[in-house]
């Protein structure tokens, strides 16, 4: 079975955080509505479902014990692909989708890459995203390398959710490299050996250290003893049978230079868990064992959706009805997937069914639905009438559970709350798209109940509808937005630009143009120079579209639009060129939906091709405020500031440029940069164990398969994408000039090493306001006592930084100095930390604490016999400059 420890650990920590789109909730110590989704690419295997149940059940008991009887898994839904055989006990999903799944069971990519992992956007104490496991992990085929399935799940869950908080692994490399140390924790025992393979045979040798650095050579491995006595820590070696506890404040090793200490301020895993809301609001149970989890099997079906469109009198204002027609037409032409069931209801003071559910198979069916879009706006507004009518339309053919309603309205209705109970009971997912500034506040609550809320910018309504791809459809069937732009032109002015069609897209490519006054001249050219001007024009609703036949040529397309003085918009969408090759995608979001000034917001954009992160892209966020002002932010994947991990395909940035109270909307644009490439998935998950020592004999596990970089990078082309990231509301901004209330961001990548009699420091520069601008000065202090440095930083020895002038935010800082009151010799260890201050003397939180050691052991045998404490072992990050300690607890 898959390591239930890993499962519990990861999911536990995922659960306790309250993951972004997750449905999970805590009910009397039990976590309900956990969603585990089987990816459509996974081959049908009914044994897999039972293996998932066994894994969760095992993990639940482990979680219960590890959290001192506070938490267990109570209710779990397993999403089964539509392509699998239908069975009587399979129910239709309700709110469960692949998009809000907590755990995804997927085919390893690249092949053989079965490492269990989690996606984490935020910092310590913030929400996780999702867990990734493979069928071989679930089935227990990787038992020796990662541990039993349930333990793996517990470990991963802890990372992912941490009972309300993100926590991190207590190791920084999946390859155990070693280095002799004189002290640290007395925990896991094992043996150090050099291990090399050539010509199909492998051999052990003496592990030796580099005489210049004191670090072990790259062929060194630590192989743990199979039989151990220590109980902690789950966050380190989850595969060891005796390990059943988290590190606590009493046994936590604060000196271990690992991700958890750097990002969680030296706190133990258990301390972080205790800070969670779930922990604070729960009390331990008394039963020796938790109740068994209940499971629901839910099979994906065809998409069932009803458009509910406002045609009340207020929709005649501000060109709203035209924009409704333009966006709805794009949705029906391009966004809604083939084989989906679609109905349409319009409403003013009463509702009218324009179309019963129709399964989309032909273009003629799409055209028929388009012909029923509202052409005249009049009357009052009764949103509940529209929703009730939609429930009836859907209910004639299907259960409303799991169906979707797209509600487009200007929201000028104060009676929405009268149908809240019906909405909850329906089990439908309602996507609300609000037009204008007069939308009733109850729309927010309606959206929070079941779906998501989208808002406008210059292309806002079209962007909102473009984002409504199925949450359960294959990624290769999803409509991908390549461009969304607009401009206000003077008479005779041209709107020119380029669109990159890469080789992962090209099917069903569509160019959509809208205007506000008169039809413009429109020209599109493909990479060979062929020009298209045969747009289908809808003059009444001021729009035109061009559908490219077959598969659009990959390369650079150009467009040219010219007209009289007016505003034009251009939207380009496409689908995957090959059903077996996932397209490059961009998904964006803010860290929360509401915010109170002066707290910062964080923007996230994830760029991937399937499970492979795309690194080195140029990613830009456009954030529009309620007054129409747009702020542009370059998002970064540098592992500094708001960005949790470097080169994981998640681009992040703080946003503090507030202008006014009200709603802000987010759109993200991603382009290939000079160094763009696919990357291996970043791993924050289960530790791969290279082998075990049993009865004095080393037994190696099968090696992890080599992943060819050439294969990963094959056929990588230029690309362009845009994505809507939803909206958020900001309050508590006072009128007038906004004072400087934002400090520099916390530095979390401080590194130190000793060279001769000097200390070299490196870090990423913070800004004046978090990660924007430039800080005024740095304060660097050091001590031989890590705890004193952390708890009494202001009284630690200060380093002279007179000549150290901060660089712009996100620059790499390098500072070399000679300690004035420390003698550096063999065995010297110095701890250093840094704060940044801005021009009004607001200071950043204390950085991670870096450790600089001068410890050059003899170059001869540095091996350790079986039974020697792992307290003498240090992990070394391959290719990095610092050594990483293996264990996280001190006993």
Tab-separated table of C-alpha atoms in Angstrom, residues 541-858:
chain	number	residue	atom	x	y	z
A	541	UNK	CA	-24.347	43.433	-31.823
A	542	UNK	CA	-21.094	44.970	-33.086
A	543	UNK	CA	-18.938	41.886	-33.325
A	544	UNK	CA	-17.230	39.701	-35.892
A	545	UNK	CA	-15.347	36.438	-35.759
A	546	UNK	CA	-12.960	34.486	-37.935
A	547	UNK	CA	-12.663	30.708	-37.581
A	548	UNK	CA	-9.417	29.227	-38.899
A	549	UNK	CA	-10.114	25.958	-40.737
A	550	UNK	CA	-8.428	22.712	-39.689
A	551	UNK	CA	-5.350	23.199	-37.465
A	552	UNK	CA	-3.845	26.677	-37.457
A	553	UNK	CA	-0.200	26.817	-38.514
A	554	UNK	CA	2.152	27.174	-35.607
A	555	UNK	CA	4.222	30.343	-35.557
A	556	UNK	CA	3.576	34.077	-35.427
A	557	UNK	CA	0.218	35.353	-36.635
A	558	UNK	CA	-0.420	39.061	-37.139
A	559	UNK	CA	-3.582	41.135	-36.929
A	560	UNK	CA	-4.389	44.656	-38.126
A	561	UNK	CA	-7.556	46.571	-37.257
A	562	UNK	CA	-8.399	50.144	-38.235
A	563	UNK	CA	-11.511	52.280	-37.860
A	564	UNK	CA	-12.985	55.589	-36.878
A	565	UNK	CA	-12.542	56.769	-33.305
A	566	UNK	CA	-13.871	54.035	-31.003
A	567	UNK	CA	-12.875	51.152	-28.716
A	568	UNK	CA	-11.962	47.783	-30.238
A	569	UNK	CA	-11.253	44.464	-28.529
A	570	UNK	CA	-9.631	41.307	-29.834
A	571	UNK	CA	-9.873	37.829	-28.306
A	572	UNK	CA	-8.143	34.743	-29.717
A	573	UNK	CA	-8.921	31.222	-28.529
A	574	UNK	CA	-7.793	27.768	-29.602
A	575	UNK	CA	-7.722	24.113	-28.523
A	576	UNK	CA	-5.079	21.417	-28.295
A	577	UNK	CA	-3.562	20.383	-31.609
A	578	UNK	CA	-3.116	16.779	-30.493
A	579	UNK	CA	-5.489	14.917	-28.152
A	580	UNK	CA	-2.493	13.070	-26.697
A	581	UNK	CA	-0.367	16.157	-25.974
A	582	UNK	CA	-1.532	18.562	-23.246
A	583	UNK	CA	-1.395	22.235	-24.215
A	584	UNK	CA	0.491	24.868	-22.274
A	585	UNK	CA	-1.929	26.459	-19.813
A	586	UNK	CA	-2.008	29.437	-17.471
A	587	UNK	CA	-4.167	29.573	-14.357
A	588	UNK	CA	-4.172	32.643	-12.133
A	589	UNK	CA	-5.688	33.719	-8.838
A	590	UNK	CA	-5.330	36.036	-5.862
A	591	UNK	CA	-4.510	34.658	-2.416
A	592	UNK	CA	-7.943	35.691	-1.091
A	593	UNK	CA	-11.260	37.138	-2.226
A	594	UNK	CA	-11.565	39.978	0.294
A	595	UNK	CA	-8.948	42.135	1.939
A	596	UNK	CA	-8.743	44.939	4.464
A	597	UNK	CA	-6.197	47.700	3.974
A	598	UNK	CA	-3.279	47.792	4.807
A	599	UNK	CA	-2.785	44.054	4.308
A	600	UNK	CA	-1.079	43.092	1.049
A	601	UNK	CA	-2.535	40.783	-1.563
A	602	UNK	CA	-0.578	38.152	-3.478
A	603	UNK	CA	-0.990	37.373	-7.183
A	604	UNK	CA	-0.303	33.829	-8.415
A	605	UNK	CA	-0.054	32.465	-11.947
A	606	UNK	CA	0.748	28.839	-12.687
A	607	UNK	CA	2.221	28.040	-16.121
A	608	UNK	CA	2.371	24.343	-17.018
A	609	UNK	CA	2.212	21.804	-19.776
A	610	UNK	CA	0.408	18.916	-18.171
A	611	UNK	CA	2.321	18.269	-14.951
A	612	UNK	CA	5.534	19.887	-16.223
A	613	UNK	CA	6.194	23.417	-14.931
A	614	UNK	CA	7.138	26.051	-17.504
A	615	UNK	CA	9.968	28.163	-16.095
A	616	UNK	CA	11.625	31.299	-17.389
A	617	UNK	CA	8.432	32.729	-18.899
A	618	UNK	CA	7.557	36.419	-18.887
A	619	UNK	CA	4.386	36.637	-16.815
A	620	UNK	CA	2.533	39.905	-16.274
A	621	UNK	CA	-0.482	40.652	-14.097
A	622	UNK	CA	-2.957	43.398	-14.978
A	623	UNK	CA	-4.981	44.479	-11.939
A	624	UNK	CA	-7.833	46.892	-12.570
A	625	UNK	CA	-9.436	48.799	-9.712
A	626	UNK	CA	-13.031	49.949	-9.383
A	627	UNK	CA	-12.132	53.406	-10.723
A	628	UNK	CA	-10.696	51.925	-13.934
A	629	UNK	CA	-7.022	52.356	-13.023
A	630	UNK	CA	-4.827	49.441	-14.127
A	631	UNK	CA	-1.626	48.402	-12.369
A	632	UNK	CA	0.879	46.180	-14.184
A	633	UNK	CA	3.033	43.742	-12.181
A	634	UNK	CA	5.740	41.425	-13.447
A	635	UNK	CA	5.269	38.091	-11.660
A	636	UNK	CA	8.369	36.149	-10.665
A	637	UNK	CA	9.304	32.516	-10.090
A	638	UNK	CA	12.442	33.286	-8.074
A	639	UNK	CA	11.656	31.750	-4.691
A	640	UNK	CA	11.801	35.170	-2.999
A	641	UNK	CA	9.280	37.707	-1.737
A	642	UNK	CA	5.798	36.333	-2.352
A	643	UNK	CA	7.124	33.372	-4.363
A	644	UNK	CA	7.382	30.193	-2.299
A	645	UNK	CA	9.562	28.052	-4.573
A	646	UNK	CA	12.028	28.909	-7.310
A	647	UNK	CA	11.452	27.402	-10.751
A	648	UNK	CA	8.252	25.530	-9.904
A	649	UNK	CA	6.179	27.188	-12.654
A	650	UNK	CA	4.260	29.309	-10.115
A	651	UNK	CA	4.887	33.036	-10.632
A	652	UNK	CA	4.010	35.344	-7.737
A	653	UNK	CA	4.128	38.951	-6.547
A	654	UNK	CA	2.783	41.127	-3.753
A	655	UNK	CA	0.175	43.719	-4.708
A	656	UNK	CA	-0.037	46.876	-2.591
A	657	UNK	CA	-0.868	49.590	-5.142
A	658	UNK	CA	-4.389	50.173	-3.871
A	659	UNK	CA	-6.256	53.142	-5.298
A	660	UNK	CA	-9.746	52.951	-3.858
A	661	UNK	CA	-12.173	50.747	-1.990
A	662	UNK	CA	-14.187	48.295	-4.041
A	663	UNK	CA	-13.682	45.490	-6.485
A	664	UNK	CA	-10.452	44.787	-8.326
A	665	UNK	CA	-10.110	42.337	-11.229
A	666	UNK	CA	-7.100	40.289	-12.304
A	667	UNK	CA	-5.893	39.208	-15.724
A	668	UNK	CA	-2.564	37.520	-16.438
A	669	UNK	CA	-0.516	37.371	-19.626
A	670	UNK	CA	2.268	34.797	-20.139
A	671	UNK	CA	4.822	34.796	-22.949
A	672	UNK	CA	7.879	32.715	-23.638
A	673	UNK	CA	11.003	34.458	-22.377
A	674	UNK	CA	14.651	34.121	-23.346
A	675	UNK	CA	15.179	31.261	-20.866
A	676	UNK	CA	11.776	29.591	-21.003
A	677	UNK	CA	11.809	25.811	-20.679
A	678	UNK	CA	9.873	22.887	-19.321
A	679	UNK	CA	11.077	21.735	-15.940
A	680	UNK	CA	10.811	18.627	-13.835
A	681	UNK	CA	8.002	18.894	-11.300
A	682	UNK	CA	9.337	20.443	-8.097
A	683	UNK	CA	9.043	18.019	-5.220
A	684	UNK	CA	7.743	18.889	-1.796
A	685	UNK	CA	6.643	15.495	-0.699
A	686	UNK	CA	7.783	11.999	0.114
A	687	UNK	CA	11.465	11.258	0.596
A	688	UNK	CA	12.839	8.609	-1.742
A	689	UNK	CA	14.858	6.028	0.189
A	690	UNK	CA	17.746	4.610	-1.909
A	691	UNK	CA	17.931	1.398	0.127
A	692	UNK	CA	17.965	-0.186	3.559
A	693	UNK	CA	20.427	-1.872	5.877
A	694	UNK	CA	19.018	-5.228	6.995
A	695	UNK	CA	21.035	-7.515	9.279
A	696	UNK	CA	24.187	-5.645	8.346
A	697	UNK	CA	23.577	-6.022	4.605
A	698	UNK	CA	22.798	-3.116	2.294
A	699	UNK	CA	19.793	-3.789	0.066
A	700	UNK	CA	19.292	-1.093	-2.542
A	701	UNK	CA	15.898	-0.124	-3.949
A	702	UNK	CA	15.458	0.171	-7.715
A	703	UNK	CA	16.947	3.505	-8.745
A	704	UNK	CA	14.705	6.346	-9.744
A	705	UNK	CA	14.518	6.384	-13.549
A	706	UNK	CA	16.727	8.872	-15.292
A	707	UNK	CA	14.736	11.734	-16.752
A	708	UNK	CA	16.186	13.022	-19.998
A	709	UNK	CA	16.383	16.806	-20.125
A	710	UNK	CA	16.496	16.586	-23.926
A	711	UNK	CA	13.198	14.717	-23.875
A	712	UNK	CA	11.609	17.255	-21.531
A	713	UNK	CA	12.703	20.174	-23.705
A	714	UNK	CA	11.837	18.530	-27.049
A	715	UNK	CA	9.704	20.680	-29.351
A	716	UNK	CA	9.499	23.566	-26.892
A	717	UNK	CA	8.239	26.584	-28.852
A	718	UNK	CA	7.316	30.193	-28.242
A	719	UNK	CA	3.829	30.653	-26.812
A	720	UNK	CA	1.413	33.294	-25.596
A	721	UNK	CA	-1.486	32.916	-23.153
A	722	UNK	CA	-3.905	35.080	-21.209
A	723	UNK	CA	-6.058	34.072	-18.262
A	724	UNK	CA	-8.643	35.738	-16.058
A	725	UNK	CA	-7.899	35.442	-12.333
A	726	UNK	CA	-11.249	36.526	-10.935
A	727	UNK	CA	-11.759	39.468	-8.627
A	728	UNK	CA	-11.292	40.606	-5.043
A	729	UNK	CA	-12.718	43.341	-2.819
A	730	UNK	CA	-10.644	45.801	-0.811
A	731	UNK	CA	-11.993	47.907	2.064
A	732	UNK	CA	-10.770	50.339	4.729
A	733	UNK	CA	-8.888	52.650	2.363
A	734	UNK	CA	-9.298	56.251	3.487
A	735	UNK	CA	-9.678	59.040	0.963
A	736	UNK	CA	-6.715	61.183	0.078
A	737	UNK	CA	-3.052	60.267	-0.088
A	738	UNK	CA	-2.271	56.721	1.072
A	739	UNK	CA	0.581	56.714	3.592
A	740	UNK	CA	3.597	54.400	3.330
A	741	UNK	CA	2.467	51.528	5.528
A	742	UNK	CA	4.112	48.604	3.758
A	743	UNK	CA	7.511	47.319	4.955
A	744	UNK	CA	10.048	45.400	2.870
A	745	UNK	CA	9.227	41.713	2.490
A	746	UNK	CA	10.849	39.043	4.628
A	747	UNK	CA	14.087	37.612	3.223
A	748	UNK	CA	13.848	33.824	3.169
A	749	UNK	CA	16.810	32.796	1.013
A	750	UNK	CA	19.751	34.125	3.023
A	751	UNK	CA	22.763	31.847	2.539
A	752	UNK	CA	26.190	32.018	4.137
A	753	UNK	CA	29.527	30.315	3.722
A	754	UNK	CA	33.039	30.858	5.019
A	755	UNK	CA	35.935	31.340	2.654
A	756	UNK	CA	39.313	31.765	4.342
A	757	UNK	CA	38.718	34.429	7.004
A	758	UNK	CA	35.687	36.027	5.297
A	759	UNK	CA	31.959	35.300	5.348
A	760	UNK	CA	30.050	35.408	2.060
A	761	UNK	CA	26.347	36.244	2.212
A	762	UNK	CA	23.822	36.078	-0.628
A	763	UNK	CA	20.085	36.823	-0.716
A	764	UNK	CA	17.375	38.266	-2.930
A	765	UNK	CA	16.765	41.969	-2.412
A	766	UNK	CA	13.373	42.973	-0.953
A	767	UNK	CA	11.676	46.208	-1.941
A	768	UNK	CA	10.489	49.361	-0.234
A	769	UNK	CA	6.934	47.962	-0.190
A	770	UNK	CA	7.271	44.184	0.128
A	771	UNK	CA	8.837	43.109	-3.191
A	772	UNK	CA	8.349	46.403	-5.051
A	773	UNK	CA	10.799	49.298	-5.173
A	774	UNK	CA	14.063	49.445	-3.228
A	775	UNK	CA	14.793	49.159	0.488
A	776	UNK	CA	16.720	51.914	2.248
A	777	UNK	CA	19.179	49.837	4.270
A	778	UNK	CA	20.069	46.405	5.649
A	779	UNK	CA	20.644	45.381	9.254
A	780	UNK	CA	22.794	42.256	9.572
A	781	UNK	CA	23.589	40.642	12.906
A	782	UNK	CA	25.324	37.438	13.925
A	783	UNK	CA	25.784	35.156	16.882
A	784	UNK	CA	27.151	31.750	17.825
A	785	UNK	CA	23.760	30.971	19.431
A	786	UNK	CA	20.892	30.510	16.964
A	787	UNK	CA	18.174	30.922	19.597
A	788	UNK	CA	19.608	34.163	20.955
A	789	UNK	CA	19.893	35.516	17.431
A	790	UNK	CA	16.269	34.697	16.719
A	791	UNK	CA	14.783	35.860	20.016
A	792	UNK	CA	17.065	38.818	20.750
A	793	UNK	CA	18.139	39.971	17.301
A	794	UNK	CA	18.465	43.638	18.249
A	795	UNK	CA	21.137	42.865	20.824
A	796	UNK	CA	23.202	40.505	18.698
A	797	UNK	CA	26.511	41.614	17.227
A	798	UNK	CA	25.851	43.957	14.285
A	799	UNK	CA	27.820	43.697	11.066
A	800	UNK	CA	29.149	46.920	9.543
A	801	UNK	CA	27.018	47.518	6.450
A	802	UNK	CA	27.960	51.141	5.803
A	803	UNK	CA	29.027	50.363	2.242
A	804	UNK	CA	26.103	48.028	1.531
A	805	UNK	CA	23.534	49.875	-0.591
A	806	UNK	CA	20.360	47.907	-1.339
A	807	UNK	CA	19.638	47.001	-4.947
A	808	UNK	CA	16.237	47.053	-6.621
A	809	UNK	CA	13.770	44.440	-5.417
A	810	UNK	CA	14.373	40.907	-6.702
A	811	UNK	CA	18.031	41.564	-7.524
A	812	UNK	CA	20.661	39.153	-6.223
A	813	UNK	CA	22.616	40.678	-3.335
A	814	UNK	CA	26.173	39.587	-2.467
A	815	UNK	CA	27.989	40.838	0.635
A	816	UNK	CA	31.434	39.729	1.778
A	817	UNK	CA	32.880	40.802	5.107
A	818	UNK	CA	35.497	39.858	7.676
A	819	UNK	CA	34.071	39.368	11.178
A	820	UNK	CA	35.598	41.789	13.622
A	821	UNK	CA	34.940	39.925	16.869
A	822	UNK	CA	35.034	36.307	15.727
A	823	UNK	CA	38.055	34.178	14.982
A	824	UNK	CA	37.344	31.785	12.143
A	825	UNK	CA	39.000	28.419	12.554
A	826	UNK	CA	38.178	24.781	11.948
A	827	UNK	CA	34.983	24.004	13.844
A	828	UNK	CA	33.681	27.588	13.837
A	829	UNK	CA	29.919	27.984	13.358
A	830	UNK	CA	28.309	31.413	13.032
A	831	UNK	CA	24.598	32.163	12.629
A	832	UNK	CA	23.520	35.248	10.688
A	833	UNK	CA	20.202	36.985	9.998
A	834	UNK	CA	19.100	40.122	8.221
A	835	UNK	CA	16.357	42.716	8.239
A	836	UNK	CA	15.636	45.380	5.628
A	837	UNK	CA	14.301	48.858	6.397
A	838	UNK	CA	12.570	51.339	4.097
A	839	UNK	CA	12.776	55.114	3.941
A	840	UNK	CA	10.266	55.603	6.779
A	841	UNK	CA	12.107	52.968	8.843
A	842	UNK	CA	9.513	50.227	8.507
A	843	UNK	CA	11.436	46.979	8.871
A	844	UNK	CA	10.932	43.551	7.398
A	845	UNK	CA	10.403	40.476	9.585
A	846	UNK	CA	13.579	38.667	10.563
A	847	UNK	CA	15.016	36.612	7.716
A	848	UNK	CA	15.727	32.922	7.787
A	849	UNK	CA	18.818	32.264	9.884
A	850	UNK	CA	21.823	31.257	7.794
A	851	UNK	CA	24.607	29.100	9.132
A	852	UNK	CA	28.260	29.517	8.170
A	853	UNK	CA	30.583	26.729	9.284
A	854	UNK	CA	34.271	26.070	8.908
A	855	UNK	CA	34.548	22.333	9.231
A	856	UNK	CA	37.044	20.482	7.049
A	857	UNK	CA	37.181	16.816	8.013
A	858	UNK	CA	39.982	14.511	6.883
